[in-house]
Short mmCIF file of C-alpha atoms and ligand atoms in Angstrom, two decimals:
data_model
loop_
_atom_site.label_atom_id
_atom_site.label_comp_id
_atom_site.label_asym_id
_atom_site.label_seq_id
_atom_site.Cartn_x
_atom_site.Cartn_y
_atom_site.Cartn_z
CA MET A 318 -25.69 24.04 -9.53
CA LYS A 319 -22.05 23.35 -10.51
CA LYS A 320 -21.30 20.91 -13.31
CA GLU A 321 -17.74 19.94 -12.48
CA ILE A 322 -15.58 19.97 -9.39
CA LYS A 323 -11.85 19.42 -8.87
CA ILE A 324 -10.84 18.22 -5.43
CA PHE A 325 -7.85 17.26 -3.30
CA SER A 326 -8.41 14.08 -1.30
CA PRO A 327 -5.75 13.61 1.38
CA ALA A 328 -3.54 10.71 2.28
CA THR A 329 -4.26 9.41 5.77
CA VAL A 330 -2.47 7.56 8.55
CA ALA A 331 -4.65 4.80 9.96
CA ASN A 332 -4.32 2.99 13.31
CA VAL A 333 -2.02 5.68 14.82
CA SER A 334 -0.21 2.83 16.64
CA CYS A 335 -2.70 2.00 19.40
CA GLY A 336 -5.98 2.30 17.46
CA PHE A 337 -6.07 -0.62 15.03
CA ASP A 338 -9.05 -0.08 12.69
CA VAL A 339 -10.47 2.74 14.85
CA LEU A 340 -8.08 5.72 14.74
CA GLY A 341 -6.71 7.77 11.88
CA PHE A 342 -5.65 11.26 10.83
CA ALA A 343 -5.39 13.17 7.57
CA LEU A 344 -2.26 14.64 5.97
CA ASP A 345 -1.91 17.95 4.21
CA THR A 346 0.95 17.61 1.78
CA ILE A 347 0.02 14.50 -0.16
CA GLY A 348 -3.24 13.33 -1.67
CA ASP A 349 -5.04 12.48 -4.89
CA GLU A 350 -6.55 15.07 -7.19
CA MET A 351 -9.85 14.19 -8.80
CA VAL A 352 -12.19 15.83 -11.27
CA VAL A 353 -15.82 14.74 -11.04
CA ARG A 354 -18.37 16.05 -13.53
CA LYS A 355 -22.04 15.56 -14.24
CA ALA A 356 -22.73 13.53 -17.38
CA PRO A 357 -25.98 12.99 -19.30
CA GLN A 358 -25.75 9.20 -19.06
CA LYS A 359 -26.84 7.61 -15.79
CA GLY A 360 -24.25 5.79 -13.68
CA ILE A 361 -20.52 6.23 -13.19
CA LYS A 362 -17.73 6.30 -15.75
CA ILE A 363 -14.05 6.56 -14.91
CA THR A 364 -12.63 8.36 -17.91
CA LYS A 365 -8.99 8.84 -16.95
CA ILE A 366 -6.44 7.73 -14.37
CA ILE A 367 -3.07 9.48 -14.34
CA GLY A 368 -0.09 8.40 -12.25
CA GLN A 369 -0.86 4.75 -11.61
CA ASP A 370 -1.92 1.75 -13.61
CA LEU A 371 -5.37 1.08 -12.14
CA PRO A 372 -8.53 -0.37 -13.69
CA LEU A 373 -11.07 1.97 -15.30
CA GLU A 374 -13.71 -0.72 -14.92
CA ILE A 375 -16.20 0.46 -12.31
CA SER A 376 -16.58 -2.84 -10.49
CA LYS A 377 -12.78 -3.11 -10.09
CA ASN A 378 -12.08 0.48 -9.13
CA VAL A 379 -12.56 1.61 -5.52
CA ALA A 380 -13.83 5.05 -6.55
CA GLY A 381 -16.31 3.42 -8.93
CA VAL A 382 -17.60 0.97 -6.32
CA ALA A 383 -17.99 3.67 -3.66
CA ALA A 384 -19.75 6.02 -6.07
CA LEU A 385 -22.12 3.32 -7.30
CA THR A 386 -23.03 2.39 -3.73
CA MET A 387 -23.95 6.02 -3.19
CA LEU A 388 -25.96 6.33 -6.41
CA LYS A 389 -28.13 3.39 -5.33
CA GLU A 390 -29.51 5.66 -2.62
CA THR A 391 -30.37 8.44 -5.07
CA ASN A 392 -32.87 8.89 -7.84
CA LEU A 393 -30.88 10.91 -10.34
CA ASP A 394 -31.60 11.01 -14.06
CA PHE A 395 -27.99 11.82 -14.90
CA GLY A 396 -24.60 10.35 -14.05
CA PHE A 397 -20.97 11.26 -13.41
CA GLU A 398 -17.54 11.04 -14.99
CA ILE A 399 -14.49 10.72 -12.78
CA GLU A 400 -10.85 11.53 -13.55
CA ILE A 401 -8.21 10.58 -11.00
CA ASN A 402 -4.72 11.98 -10.74
CA LYS A 403 -3.24 9.38 -8.37
CA GLN A 404 -0.50 10.88 -6.28
CA ILE A 405 -0.70 8.17 -3.60
CA LYS A 406 0.69 4.81 -4.63
CA PRO A 407 -1.47 1.76 -3.91
CA GLY A 408 -0.01 -0.42 -1.16
CA SER A 409 1.80 2.53 0.44
CA GLY A 410 0.05 2.48 3.82
CA ILE A 411 -1.15 6.06 3.59
CA GLY A 412 -4.70 5.44 2.44
CA SER A 413 -4.43 5.31 -1.34
CA SER A 414 -7.72 3.49 -1.89
CA ALA A 415 -9.43 5.59 0.78
CA ALA A 416 -8.47 8.86 -0.91
CA SER A 417 -10.07 7.75 -4.18
CA SER A 418 -13.18 6.21 -2.58
CA ALA A 419 -13.82 9.10 -0.23
CA GLY A 420 -12.97 11.70 -2.88
CA ALA A 421 -15.45 10.25 -5.38
CA VAL A 422 -18.43 10.23 -3.02
CA TRP A 423 -17.56 13.60 -1.46
CA ALA A 424 -17.36 15.29 -4.87
CA ILE A 425 -20.59 13.73 -6.16
CA ASN A 426 -22.37 14.75 -2.97
CA LYS A 427 -21.21 18.35 -3.50
CA LEU A 428 -22.39 18.30 -7.13
CA ILE A 429 -25.89 17.22 -6.10
CA GLY A 430 -26.33 19.74 -3.29
CA SER A 431 -25.03 17.66 -0.33
CA PRO A 432 -28.02 15.45 0.51
CA PHE A 433 -25.73 13.07 2.44
CA ASN A 434 -23.83 13.74 5.67
CA ASN A 435 -20.25 12.68 6.42
CA LEU A 436 -21.38 9.50 8.14
CA ASP A 437 -23.27 8.44 5.00
CA LEU A 438 -20.21 9.25 2.89
CA VAL A 439 -18.01 7.10 5.16
CA ARG A 440 -20.48 4.26 4.73
CA PHE A 441 -20.31 4.53 0.90
CA ALA A 442 -16.52 4.94 0.82
CA MET A 443 -16.08 1.87 3.03
CA GLU A 444 -17.36 -0.23 0.12
CA GLY A 445 -14.29 0.92 -1.83
CA GLU A 446 -12.11 -0.18 1.10
CA LYS A 447 -13.82 -3.54 1.09
CA LEU A 448 -12.89 -4.00 -2.55
CA ALA A 449 -9.29 -2.96 -1.90
CA SER A 450 -8.53 -4.93 1.25
CA GLY A 451 -11.35 -7.40 1.77
CA THR A 452 -12.47 -5.53 4.91
CA ALA A 453 -14.69 -2.46 5.10
CA HIS A 454 -12.47 -0.61 7.57
CA ALA A 455 -13.13 3.12 8.02
CA ASP A 456 -9.96 4.38 9.68
CA ASN A 457 -8.64 5.95 6.45
CA VAL A 458 -11.90 7.13 4.85
CA ALA A 459 -13.17 8.76 8.08
CA PRO A 460 -10.21 11.12 8.54
CA ALA A 461 -10.19 11.85 4.77
CA LEU A 462 -13.84 12.94 5.00
CA PHE A 463 -13.97 14.56 8.46
CA GLY A 464 -10.38 15.88 8.56
CA GLY A 465 -8.14 15.84 11.62
CA PHE A 466 -8.07 12.82 13.92
CA THR A 467 -11.10 10.56 13.94
CA LEU A 468 -12.17 7.74 16.22
CA ILE A 469 -14.53 5.06 14.99
CA ARG A 470 -16.20 4.30 18.30
CA SER A 471 -18.46 1.75 16.67
CA TYR A 472 -18.83 0.20 13.23
CA ASN A 473 -22.35 -1.09 13.75
CA PRO A 474 -24.03 1.30 14.03
CA LEU A 475 -21.40 3.60 12.58
CA ASP A 476 -20.36 6.14 15.22
CA ILE A 477 -17.47 8.46 14.35
CA ILE A 478 -16.00 11.12 16.60
CA LYS A 479 -13.73 13.90 15.39
CA ILE A 480 -10.96 14.59 17.90
CA PRO A 481 -9.31 18.02 18.18
CA THR A 482 -5.71 18.42 17.00
CA PRO A 483 -3.13 20.32 19.08
CA LYS A 484 -1.89 23.35 17.13
CA ASN A 485 1.78 22.40 16.79
CA LEU A 486 1.30 18.72 16.02
CA MET A 487 3.09 17.65 12.83
CA ALA A 488 3.54 14.32 11.11
CA THR A 489 6.59 13.01 9.30
CA VAL A 490 5.95 9.99 7.10
CA ILE A 491 8.45 7.91 5.16
CA HIS A 492 7.15 5.79 2.32
CA PRO A 493 9.64 3.10 1.32
CA GLN A 494 8.91 2.18 -2.29
CA ILE A 495 7.82 -1.38 -1.66
CA GLU A 496 4.22 -2.48 -1.83
CA ILE A 497 2.43 -4.16 1.06
CA LYS A 498 -1.15 -5.15 0.33
CA THR A 499 -3.45 -4.41 3.26
CA SER A 500 -5.15 -7.77 2.69
CA ASP A 501 -1.77 -9.55 3.14
CA ALA A 502 -0.83 -7.46 6.18
CA ARG A 503 -4.17 -8.30 7.79
CA LYS A 504 -3.54 -12.02 7.34
CA LEU A 505 -0.44 -11.68 9.54
CA LEU A 506 -2.51 -10.67 12.54
CA ARG A 507 -3.67 -13.14 15.14
CA GLU A 508 -7.40 -13.67 15.64
CA THR A 509 -7.09 -13.27 19.39
CA VAL A 510 -5.34 -10.82 21.68
CA THR A 511 -4.19 -11.63 25.19
CA LEU A 512 -5.97 -9.83 28.01
CA LYS A 513 -2.62 -8.37 29.07
CA ASN A 514 -2.01 -6.81 25.63
CA ALA A 515 -5.62 -5.69 25.25
CA THR A 516 -5.38 -3.88 28.59
CA LYS A 517 -2.22 -2.06 27.51
CA GLN A 518 -3.69 -1.24 24.11
CA TRP A 519 -6.96 0.33 25.29
CA ALA A 520 -5.12 2.25 28.00
CA ASN A 521 -3.03 3.83 25.26
CA VAL A 522 -6.10 4.65 23.12
CA GLY A 523 -7.51 6.49 26.13
CA GLY A 524 -4.15 8.19 26.68
CA LEU A 525 -3.84 9.30 23.07
CA ILE A 526 -7.36 10.72 22.94
CA SER A 527 -6.83 12.52 26.27
CA GLY A 528 -3.51 13.90 25.03
CA LEU A 529 -5.11 15.23 21.83
CA TYR A 530 -7.91 16.93 23.79
CA ALA A 531 -5.58 18.35 26.43
CA ASN A 532 -2.78 19.49 24.06
CA ASP A 533 -0.51 17.24 26.11
CA TYR A 534 2.25 16.37 23.65
CA ASN A 535 4.10 14.22 26.13
CA LEU A 536 1.00 12.11 26.81
CA ILE A 537 0.42 11.75 23.05
CA GLY A 538 3.97 10.42 22.72
CA ARG A 539 3.66 8.02 25.66
CA SER A 540 0.48 6.60 24.17
CA LEU A 541 1.84 5.87 20.68
CA LYS A 542 2.43 2.18 21.40
CA ASP A 543 1.06 -0.82 19.58
CA TYR A 544 1.04 -4.29 21.16
CA ILE A 545 -1.16 -5.86 18.49
CA ALA A 546 -0.21 -5.13 14.87
CA GLU A 547 3.29 -3.65 15.02
CA PRO A 548 5.04 -6.73 16.45
CA GLU A 549 3.78 -8.82 13.48
CA ARG A 550 3.80 -6.27 10.69
CA SER A 551 7.09 -4.51 11.42
CA LYS A 552 8.88 -7.61 10.12
CA LEU A 553 7.70 -6.67 6.62
CA ILE A 554 9.31 -3.22 6.75
CA PRO A 555 13.08 -3.11 6.19
CA GLY A 556 14.84 -1.11 8.91
CA PHE A 557 11.68 -0.46 10.92
CA ASP A 558 13.28 -0.71 14.38
CA ASN A 559 16.21 1.49 13.37
CA VAL A 560 13.95 4.12 11.84
CA LYS A 561 11.76 4.15 14.95
CA GLN A 562 14.74 4.54 17.27
CA ALA A 563 16.25 7.26 15.08
CA CYS A 564 12.95 9.19 15.07
CA LEU A 565 12.69 9.03 18.85
CA ASN A 566 16.34 10.12 19.18
CA ALA A 567 15.60 13.07 16.88
CA GLY A 568 12.80 14.20 19.19
CA ALA A 569 9.66 12.57 17.75
CA LEU A 570 6.84 12.13 20.26
CA GLY A 571 6.29 8.63 18.96
CA CYS A 572 6.60 6.54 15.83
CA GLY A 573 4.78 3.57 14.31
CA ILE A 574 3.52 1.86 11.17
CA SER A 575 1.19 3.96 9.05
CA GLY A 576 -1.88 1.83 8.36
CA SER A 577 -0.75 -1.58 7.20
CA GLY A 578 2.67 -0.27 6.06
CA PRO A 579 5.23 -0.01 4.59
CA SER A 580 5.00 3.71 5.43
CA ILE A 581 6.22 4.69 8.89
CA PHE A 582 4.87 7.79 10.62
CA ALA A 583 6.13 9.90 13.48
CA LEU A 584 4.23 12.61 15.35
CA CYS A 585 6.20 15.68 16.40
CA ASN A 586 5.75 18.87 18.36
CA GLY A 587 6.53 21.61 15.84
CA GLU A 588 7.96 21.82 12.35
CA LYS A 589 11.59 22.04 13.44
CA THR A 590 11.44 18.64 15.09
CA ALA A 591 9.40 17.20 12.21
CA ILE A 592 12.20 18.18 9.82
CA LYS A 593 14.86 16.72 12.12
CA VAL A 594 12.88 13.51 12.18
CA SER A 595 12.67 13.56 8.40
CA ASP A 596 16.48 13.87 8.24
CA ALA A 597 16.82 10.95 10.66
CA MET A 598 14.51 8.80 8.53
CA GLU A 599 16.41 9.75 5.38
CA ASN A 600 19.72 8.95 7.00
CA ILE A 601 18.64 5.40 7.87
CA TYR A 602 16.83 4.69 4.62
CA SER A 603 19.53 5.99 2.27
CA LYS A 604 21.75 3.23 3.70
CA ILE A 605 19.13 0.52 3.19
CA GLY A 606 19.09 0.93 -0.58
CA ILE A 607 15.33 1.09 -1.11
CA ALA A 608 13.94 4.24 -2.75
CA PHE A 609 11.66 6.31 -0.52
CA ASP A 610 9.59 9.49 -0.27
CA ILE A 611 9.25 11.54 2.88
CA HIS A 612 6.34 13.83 3.70
CA VAL A 613 6.46 16.42 6.45
CA SER A 614 2.92 17.58 7.01
CA LYS A 615 0.61 19.47 9.31
CA ILE A 616 -2.42 17.52 10.42
CA ASN A 617 -5.06 18.30 7.80
CA ASN A 618 -8.01 19.43 9.84
CA LYS A 619 -10.37 19.97 6.91
CA GLY A 620 -10.05 16.71 5.00
CA ILE A 621 -11.07 16.76 1.36
CA LYS A 622 -11.15 20.22 -0.20
CA ILE A 623 -12.28 21.88 -3.41
CA LEU A 624 -9.51 23.02 -5.75
CA GLU A 625 -11.78 24.31 -8.53
CA ASN A 626 -15.49 24.69 -9.09
CA ARG A 627 -16.48 24.90 -12.73
N1 HSE B 965 -6.69 -0.50 9.88
C1 HSE B 965 -6.26 -0.95 8.59
C2 HSE B 965 -5.20 -2.02 8.80
C3 HSE B 965 -5.67 0.23 7.86
O1 HSE B 965 -4.31 -1.79 9.61
O2 HSE B 965 -5.30 -3.08 8.20
C4 HSE B 965 -5.16 -0.09 6.49
O3 HSE B 965 -4.65 1.11 5.92
#
């Protein structure tokens, strides 16, 4: 059995406009790298974090909390050390905490011969999300673990469905360098939704899922609408309306807030359009005066992957 594993754990776009807390997809070009190794001492130790100033203390670190939750369901007489190279900034809206939580439990599972299935791993990783945002949402950890698009049909009991991805679908994501805490962005949302908005929202979830299954890019685009979170949360993102309009003008199928923001995502048919959309985002944001990163990415259909097995 291997002693050490190095993995890539992808960034993810949660909600996908219409699917607040239930839809997400994984990206290919950005994610955290983690090394997880067996150690003689029982328990979990985070030995190194590169790239971000985050706590090494297990109870305060999402990877630590997720991994400990998992270990409680094992009977191992050894433990694990975790090193995290954080490429995804916390508070970016592209699943920073999810990448670390999901990566930790996925890697440990591999090192112990995969006794747990993906659904178990989602359950463990959700404890990391609970620490990060106050809510154990699964719409980032599920796509990180399953890859592709995922639908959380039910949280209790956990029921997760992997949705097929049309071949040419690409995502362009701009990450303005401001931090929005998911816990704060959740407080902005109303407790209740009007029947009129709920009707529109679930019609679009059905439309998006149908579009993904049928390779119907136009239907995917028509369904990328959010009547619940975007009207409240877009106020926190400088230039959101302009970016969205510019993306649509450049040929994006649709555009919305990635997770709880500030990142904004657009889905596109083909790389050429995805790059045009990236230029359109850049054009708007370079005038706003806030630093930003842009990622043009295929949909990552595999999720977390092994970089090295030692
Ligand atoms: N569904 C969560 C939210 C995702 O929108 O609060 C956070 O990344």
